[in-house]
mmCIF file of C-alpha atoms and ligand atoms in Angstrom:
data_model
loop_
_atom_site.group_PDB
_atom_site.id
_atom_site.type_symbol
_atom_site.label_atom_id
_atom_site.label_comp_id
_atom_site.label_asym_id
_atom_site.label_seq_id
_atom_site.Cartn_x
_atom_site.Cartn_y
_atom_site.Cartn_z
ATOM 1 C CA MET E 1 54.543 -52.999 27.220
ATOM 2 C CA THR E 2 52.341 -50.309 28.715
ATOM 3 C CA LYS E 3 48.681 -50.615 27.814
ATOM 4 C CA LEU E 4 45.955 -48.147 28.680
ATOM 5 C CA VAL E 5 42.238 -48.970 28.513
ATOM 6 C CA VAL E 6 39.355 -46.530 28.979
ATOM 7 C CA LEU E 7 36.593 -48.370 30.848
ATOM 8 C CA THR E 8 33.436 -46.572 29.779
ATOM 9 C CA GLU E 9 30.538 -46.928 32.165
ATOM 10 C CA GLY E 10 28.220 -44.698 30.153
ATOM 11 C CA GLN E 11 26.810 -41.199 30.016
ATOM 12 C CA TYR E 12 24.586 -39.753 32.740
ATOM 13 C CA SER E 13 22.681 -36.656 33.663
ATOM 14 C CA VAL E 14 23.072 -35.312 37.192
ATOM 15 C CA ASP E 15 20.748 -32.758 38.771
ATOM 16 C CA GLN E 16 20.589 -31.269 42.250
ATOM 17 C CA SER E 17 19.566 -34.608 43.747
ATOM 18 C CA LYS E 18 23.069 -35.798 42.692
ATOM 19 C CA LYS E 19 21.548 -38.987 41.254
ATOM 20 C CA PHE E 20 23.276 -40.295 38.139
ATOM 21 C CA ILE E 21 20.538 -41.093 35.612
ATOM 22 C CA PRO E 22 21.608 -42.978 32.467
ATOM 23 C CA PHE E 23 21.456 -40.724 29.424
ATOM 24 C CA ASP E 24 21.470 -42.072 25.890
ATOM 25 C CA PRO E 25 21.597 -39.236 23.331
ATOM 26 C CA ILE E 26 19.733 -41.428 20.813
ATOM 27 C CA LEU E 27 16.842 -42.220 23.167
ATOM 28 C CA HIS E 28 16.719 -39.218 25.478
ATOM 29 C CA ASP E 29 16.230 -35.498 25.031
ATOM 30 C CA PRO E 30 18.400 -33.260 27.225
ATOM 31 C CA LYS E 31 15.446 -30.833 27.459
ATOM 32 C CA ASP E 32 13.664 -33.442 29.570
ATOM 33 C CA ARG E 33 16.463 -33.145 32.141
ATOM 34 C CA PRO E 34 16.309 -29.534 33.316
ATOM 35 C CA ALA E 35 19.105 -28.064 35.463
ATOM 36 C CA SER E 36 21.281 -31.086 34.782
ATOM 37 C CA ILE E 37 24.886 -31.533 33.828
ATOM 38 C CA PHE E 38 25.793 -34.343 31.431
ATOM 39 C CA VAL E 39 28.850 -36.409 32.197
ATOM 40 C CA HIS E 40 30.531 -39.616 31.190
ATOM 41 C CA VAL E 41 31.884 -41.979 33.806
ATOM 42 C CA GLN E 42 35.062 -43.798 32.877
ATOM 43 C CA PRO E 43 37.628 -45.455 35.104
ATOM 44 C CA PHE E 44 40.989 -46.334 33.541
ATOM 45 C CA LEU E 45 43.018 -49.513 33.440
ATOM 46 C CA LEU E 46 46.786 -49.206 33.012
ATOM 47 C CA GLN E 47 49.041 -52.182 32.495
ATOM 48 C CA THR E 48 52.584 -51.382 33.564
ATOM 49 C CA GLU E 49 55.695 -53.520 33.886
ATOM 50 C CA HIS E 50 54.747 -54.299 37.500
ATOM 51 C CA ASP E 51 50.988 -53.975 37.878
ATOM 52 C CA LEU E 52 47.549 -53.811 36.428
ATOM 53 C CA LEU E 53 46.365 -50.491 37.848
ATOM 54 C CA LEU E 54 42.776 -49.323 38.081
ATOM 55 C CA PHE E 55 42.039 -45.616 38.563
ATOM 56 C CA ASP E 56 38.708 -45.239 40.411
ATOM 57 C CA THR E 57 35.935 -47.771 40.032
ATOM 58 C CA GLY E 58 32.833 -46.099 38.564
ATOM 59 C CA LEU E 59 29.277 -46.164 39.848
ATOM 60 C CA GLY E 60 29.151 -49.940 40.108
ATOM 61 C CA TYR E 61 26.101 -50.270 37.855
ATOM 62 C CA ALA E 62 25.271 -53.695 36.428
ATOM 63 C CA ASN E 63 24.358 -54.547 32.837
ATOM 64 C CA PHE E 64 21.233 -56.460 31.739
ATOM 65 C CA SER E 65 22.736 -59.813 32.689
ATOM 66 C CA GLY E 66 23.579 -58.580 36.179
ATOM 67 C CA GLU E 67 27.322 -58.268 35.602
ATOM 68 C CA LEU E 68 29.108 -55.069 36.621
ATOM 69 C CA VAL E 69 29.601 -52.841 33.573
ATOM 70 C CA ILE E 70 33.220 -52.310 34.632
ATOM 71 C CA HIS E 71 33.828 -56.081 34.798
ATOM 72 C CA GLU E 72 32.413 -56.460 31.307
ATOM 73 C CA ALA E 73 34.630 -53.630 30.014
ATOM 74 C CA ILE E 74 37.744 -55.158 31.607
ATOM 75 C CA LYS E 75 36.978 -58.538 30.002
ATOM 76 C CA ASN E 76 36.344 -56.906 26.632
ATOM 77 C CA ALA E 77 39.856 -55.456 26.872
ATOM 78 C CA GLY E 78 41.328 -58.919 27.340
ATOM 79 C CA PHE E 79 41.860 -58.807 31.107
ATOM 80 C CA ASP E 80 40.011 -60.242 34.082
ATOM 81 C CA PRO E 81 38.896 -58.293 37.182
ATOM 82 C CA SER E 82 41.032 -60.677 39.246
ATOM 83 C CA ASP E 83 44.114 -59.464 37.300
ATOM 84 C CA VAL E 84 43.898 -55.977 38.825
ATOM 85 C CA THR E 85 46.706 -55.581 41.385
ATOM 86 C CA LYS E 86 46.143 -52.008 42.606
ATOM 87 C CA VAL E 87 43.012 -49.868 42.824
ATOM 88 C CA LEU E 88 43.975 -46.184 43.141
ATOM 89 C CA MET E 89 41.131 -44.048 44.502
ATOM 90 C CA SER E 90 41.125 -40.286 43.905
ATOM 91 C CA HIS E 91 38.250 -39.821 46.357
ATOM 92 C CA LEU E 92 35.171 -41.674 47.579
ATOM 93 C CA HIS E 93 32.175 -39.914 45.996
ATOM 94 C CA PHE E 94 29.915 -42.700 44.810
ATOM 95 C CA ASP E 95 30.430 -42.082 41.086
ATOM 96 C CA HIS E 96 34.070 -43.036 41.706
ATOM 97 C CA ALA E 97 33.765 -45.538 44.559
ATOM 98 C CA GLY E 98 30.490 -47.351 43.835
ATOM 99 C CA GLY E 99 32.293 -50.078 41.889
ATOM 100 C CA MET E 100 34.823 -50.936 44.627
ATOM 101 C CA VAL E 101 32.506 -53.701 45.833
ATOM 102 C CA TYR E 102 29.396 -55.424 44.541
ATOM 103 C CA GLU E 103 26.501 -57.300 46.053
ATOM 104 C CA LYS E 104 25.276 -60.720 45.052
ATOM 105 C CA GLN E 105 22.459 -62.599 46.773
ATOM 106 C CA GLY E 106 22.706 -60.444 49.849
ATOM 107 C CA SER E 107 26.471 -60.722 50.279
ATOM 108 C CA THR E 108 29.118 -58.088 49.483
ATOM 109 C CA TYR E 109 32.315 -58.878 47.589
ATOM 110 C CA LEU E 110 35.386 -56.933 46.514
ATOM 111 C CA SER E 111 35.043 -56.209 42.801
ATOM 112 C CA PHE E 112 38.800 -56.750 42.399
ATOM 113 C CA PRO E 113 39.561 -59.667 44.692
ATOM 114 C CA ASN E 114 43.337 -59.724 44.229
ATOM 115 C CA ALA E 115 43.924 -55.969 44.368
ATOM 116 C CA THR E 116 45.144 -53.655 47.079
ATOM 117 C CA TYR E 117 42.868 -50.624 47.405
ATOM 118 C CA PHE E 118 44.734 -47.363 48.070
ATOM 119 C CA ILE E 119 42.619 -44.713 49.782
ATOM 120 C CA GLN E 120 43.644 -41.506 51.511
ATOM 121 C CA GLN E 121 43.022 -41.979 55.231
ATOM 122 C CA GLU E 122 41.507 -38.534 55.811
ATOM 123 C CA GLU E 123 39.195 -38.989 52.829
ATOM 124 C CA LEU E 124 37.857 -42.220 54.325
ATOM 125 C CA ASN E 125 37.379 -40.547 57.731
ATOM 126 C CA PHE E 126 35.639 -37.620 56.084
ATOM 127 C CA ALA E 127 33.368 -39.858 54.003
ATOM 128 C CA LEU E 128 32.376 -41.991 56.993
ATOM 129 C CA THR E 129 31.429 -38.929 59.021
ATOM 130 C CA HIS E 130 29.813 -36.921 56.187
ATOM 131 C CA THR E 131 27.286 -39.262 54.669
ATOM 132 C CA THR E 132 25.736 -36.726 52.338
ATOM 133 C CA GLN E 133 24.249 -37.433 48.947
ATOM 134 C CA SER E 134 27.785 -37.829 47.594
ATOM 135 C CA TYR E 135 28.995 -40.715 49.761
ATOM 136 C CA ARG E 136 27.532 -44.208 50.171
ATOM 137 C CA LEU E 137 28.286 -45.720 53.536
ATOM 138 C CA ALA E 138 27.894 -49.485 52.949
ATOM 139 C CA PRO E 139 30.796 -50.048 50.485
ATOM 140 C CA LEU E 140 33.070 -47.904 52.642
ATOM 141 C CA GLU E 141 32.230 -49.834 55.813
ATOM 142 C CA PHE E 142 32.876 -53.092 53.966
ATOM 143 C CA LEU E 143 36.223 -51.950 52.633
ATOM 144 C CA ARG E 144 37.287 -50.531 55.971
ATOM 145 C CA ARG E 145 37.095 -54.018 57.465
ATOM 146 C CA SER E 146 38.926 -55.609 54.530
ATOM 147 C CA ASP E 147 42.576 -56.698 54.388
ATOM 148 C CA ALA E 148 42.692 -55.280 50.865
ATOM 149 C CA LEU E 149 42.675 -51.704 52.122
ATOM 150 C CA VAL E 150 45.843 -49.626 52.451
ATOM 151 C CA LEU E 151 45.333 -46.185 53.939
ATOM 152 C CA LEU E 152 47.630 -43.477 52.606
ATOM 153 C CA ASP E 153 48.721 -40.682 54.914
ATOM 154 C CA GLY E 154 49.533 -37.473 53.035
ATOM 155 C CA ASN E 155 51.812 -37.439 49.990
ATOM 156 C CA GLY E 156 54.211 -40.157 48.918
ATOM 157 C CA THR E 157 55.166 -42.850 46.442
ATOM 158 C CA ILE E 158 53.965 -46.444 46.043
ATOM 159 C CA ASP E 159 56.532 -49.034 44.879
ATOM 160 C CA GLY E 160 58.875 -46.306 43.655
ATOM 161 C CA TYR E 161 56.837 -45.338 40.607
ATOM 162 C CA ILE E 162 53.331 -44.198 41.608
ATOM 163 C CA ASP E 163 53.286 -40.730 43.193
ATOM 164 C CA TYR E 164 50.227 -39.624 45.162
ATOM 165 C CA GLU E 165 49.426 -36.129 46.364
ATOM 166 C CA ILE E 166 46.573 -34.660 48.372
ATOM 167 C CA THR E 167 45.051 -31.747 46.499
ATOM 168 C CA GLY E 168 41.738 -30.938 48.145
ATOM 169 C CA GLY E 169 39.664 -28.716 45.882
ATOM 170 C CA HIS E 170 36.890 -31.033 44.746
ATOM 171 C CA CYS E 171 36.564 -32.488 48.245
ATOM 172 C CA PRO E 172 38.798 -31.751 51.273
ATOM 173 C CA PHE E 173 41.091 -34.814 50.952
ATOM 174 C CA HIS E 174 40.979 -35.504 47.227
ATOM 175 C CA GLN E 175 44.223 -36.985 45.856
ATOM 176 C CA VAL E 176 45.845 -37.341 42.439
ATOM 177 C CA PHE E 177 48.240 -39.977 41.055
ATOM 178 C CA LYS E 178 51.232 -39.736 38.747
ATOM 179 C CA VAL E 179 52.578 -42.968 37.301
ATOM 180 C CA HIS E 180 56.051 -43.174 35.795
ATOM 181 C CA THR E 181 56.568 -45.876 33.176
ATOM 182 C CA ALA E 182 59.646 -46.422 31.012
ATOM 183 C CA ASN E 183 58.561 -43.979 28.321
ATOM 184 C CA GLU E 184 55.530 -42.075 29.547
ATOM 185 C CA ILE E 185 53.994 -40.285 32.528
ATOM 186 C CA TYR E 186 50.315 -40.910 33.242
ATOM 187 C CA PHE E 187 48.470 -38.424 35.429
ATOM 188 C CA PHE E 188 45.135 -39.221 37.012
ATOM 189 C CA GLY E 189 43.622 -36.017 38.369
ATOM 190 C CA GLY E 190 40.273 -37.510 39.417
ATOM 191 C CA ASP E 191 37.721 -34.724 39.805
ATOM 192 C CA VAL E 192 40.348 -32.003 40.046
ATOM 193 C CA LEU E 193 41.091 -32.581 36.331
ATOM 194 C CA PRO E 194 37.957 -34.391 35.082
ATOM 195 C CA GLU E 195 37.341 -32.678 31.724
ATOM 196 C CA ALA E 196 39.875 -31.151 29.379
ATOM 197 C CA MET E 197 37.732 -28.186 28.341
ATOM 198 C CA GLN E 198 37.519 -27.002 31.955
ATOM 199 C CA VAL E 199 41.182 -26.051 31.774
ATOM 200 C CA VAL E 200 40.583 -23.966 28.694
ATOM 201 C CA ARG E 201 37.400 -22.334 30.006
ATOM 202 C CA ARG E 202 38.706 -21.633 33.534
ATOM 203 C CA LEU E 203 35.307 -21.990 35.168
ATOM 204 C CA ILE E 204 34.584 -22.187 38.884
ATOM 205 C CA ALA E 205 32.299 -25.194 39.354
ATOM 206 C CA LYS E 206 29.523 -25.189 41.913
ATOM 207 C CA TYR E 207 29.883 -28.897 42.620
ATOM 208 C CA ASP E 208 33.420 -28.468 43.961
ATOM 209 C CA PHE E 209 34.002 -28.163 47.710
ATOM 210 C CA ASP E 210 36.407 -25.275 46.990
ATOM 211 C CA GLY E 211 35.683 -24.122 43.440
ATOM 212 C CA ARG E 212 38.409 -21.525 43.195
ATOM 213 C CA LYS E 213 41.087 -23.872 44.498
ATOM 214 C CA ALA E 214 39.902 -26.631 42.139
ATOM 215 C CA MET E 215 40.182 -24.242 39.198
ATOM 216 C CA GLU E 216 43.658 -23.128 40.228
ATOM 217 C CA LEU E 217 44.770 -26.737 40.667
ATOM 218 C CA ARG E 218 43.453 -27.649 37.204
ATOM 219 C CA ASN E 219 45.539 -24.938 35.614
ATOM 220 C CA GLN E 220 48.583 -25.749 37.701
ATOM 221 C CA PHE E 221 48.427 -29.427 36.729
ATOM 222 C CA ALA E 222 47.761 -28.620 33.074
ATOM 223 C CA ALA E 223 50.851 -26.388 33.061
ATOM 224 C CA GLN E 224 52.933 -29.236 34.527
ATOM 225 C CA ALA E 225 51.340 -31.575 31.984
ATOM 226 C CA VAL E 226 52.701 -29.354 29.193
ATOM 227 C CA GLN E 227 56.190 -29.273 30.711
ATOM 228 C CA GLU E 228 56.475 -33.002 31.357
ATOM 229 C CA ASN E 229 54.330 -34.215 28.435
ATOM 230 C CA TRP E 230 51.845 -36.063 30.684
ATOM 231 C CA ASN E 231 49.049 -38.280 29.440
ATOM 232 C CA CYS E 232 46.148 -36.915 31.491
ATOM 233 C CA LEU E 233 43.388 -39.418 32.196
ATOM 234 C CA MET E 234 40.047 -37.583 32.224
ATOM 235 C CA TYR E 235 37.419 -39.386 34.259
ATOM 236 C CA HIS E 236 34.357 -37.498 33.016
ATOM 237 C CA ASP E 237 35.429 -36.634 29.476
ATOM 238 C CA ARG E 238 34.629 -39.099 26.693
ATOM 239 C CA GLN E 239 35.894 -36.935 23.864
ATOM 240 C CA ASN E 240 39.255 -36.191 25.473
ATOM 241 C CA ALA E 241 39.615 -39.298 27.629
ATOM 242 C CA VAL E 242 43.406 -39.141 27.346
ATOM 243 C CA THR E 243 44.629 -35.596 26.913
ATOM 244 C CA LYS E 244 47.938 -33.888 26.356
ATOM 245 C CA PHE E 245 48.148 -30.128 26.699
ATOM 246 C CA GLU E 246 50.270 -27.568 24.898
ATOM 247 C CA ILE E 247 50.714 -23.820 25.055
ATOM 248 C CA ILE E 248 49.651 -21.769 22.049
ATOM 249 C CA ALA E 249 49.792 -17.965 22.195
ATOM 250 C CA ASP E 250 50.385 -18.041 25.961
ATOM 251 C CA ALA E 251 47.239 -20.094 26.604
ATOM 252 C CA ILE E 252 46.999 -23.744 27.616
ATOM 253 C CA THR E 253 45.109 -25.699 24.979
ATOM 254 C CA ILE E 254 44.275 -29.307 24.240
ATOM 255 C CA LYS E 255 46.924 -30.883 22.030
ATOM 256 C CA LYS E 256 45.561 -33.004 19.264
ATOM 257 C CA PRO E 257 46.062 -35.316 17.654
ATOM 258 C CA PHE E 258 48.881 -37.172 19.324
HETATM 259 ZN ZN1 ZN Z 1 33.078 -37.424 39.704
#
């Protein structure tokens, strides 16, 4: 009944300019991209009994024929973008929010025309008043005027089975989602839990708003993931896109295979 699809939007290098530049390991040499980090971008689609959920929306890049990469990926998985019923946004940095809308011949459209978009109210306010390199104003302004937008206020539950919780850490009003299905729990930690190895390495990342808090949150969520056997959806981790954790010799480690 439940079906999970990883919607790969590709691999990118990111330097201080915070631009996401496509990186193909066959064509490109990482040495040509100094002071860069290399990340994958991958929203997730989860079919539940009640909904077709989308977790974050990617950069919104188009393929060679002008179609959004995320639309193509959804179709390849046997769904249509118009089937998505809920878009759950961890935060509004453009590598997560760029695909919420798209432009065609000078007009802007919702990428998921039949979906409700769930955004944390304080995150939207923050993004609209802090247009740094990390936020893009135009899609946010468009969505703000749309009937599709539902603003969440603090922590709570949507339709009795999707928990949301403000975490901060990566950005001040970042939120995470926990979805309860009949047999499994799916946890989307956005950029508070973006790569499985970060839990193991316990690093403080410079790109986080509050690096220490983000690290502590990662470990806290990973510990809960062990206890409740969560499927953790990792937005920037191709190798461990869906991760379960376990404890071996008092340390949290990536459980595989499962
Ligand atoms: Zn990100």
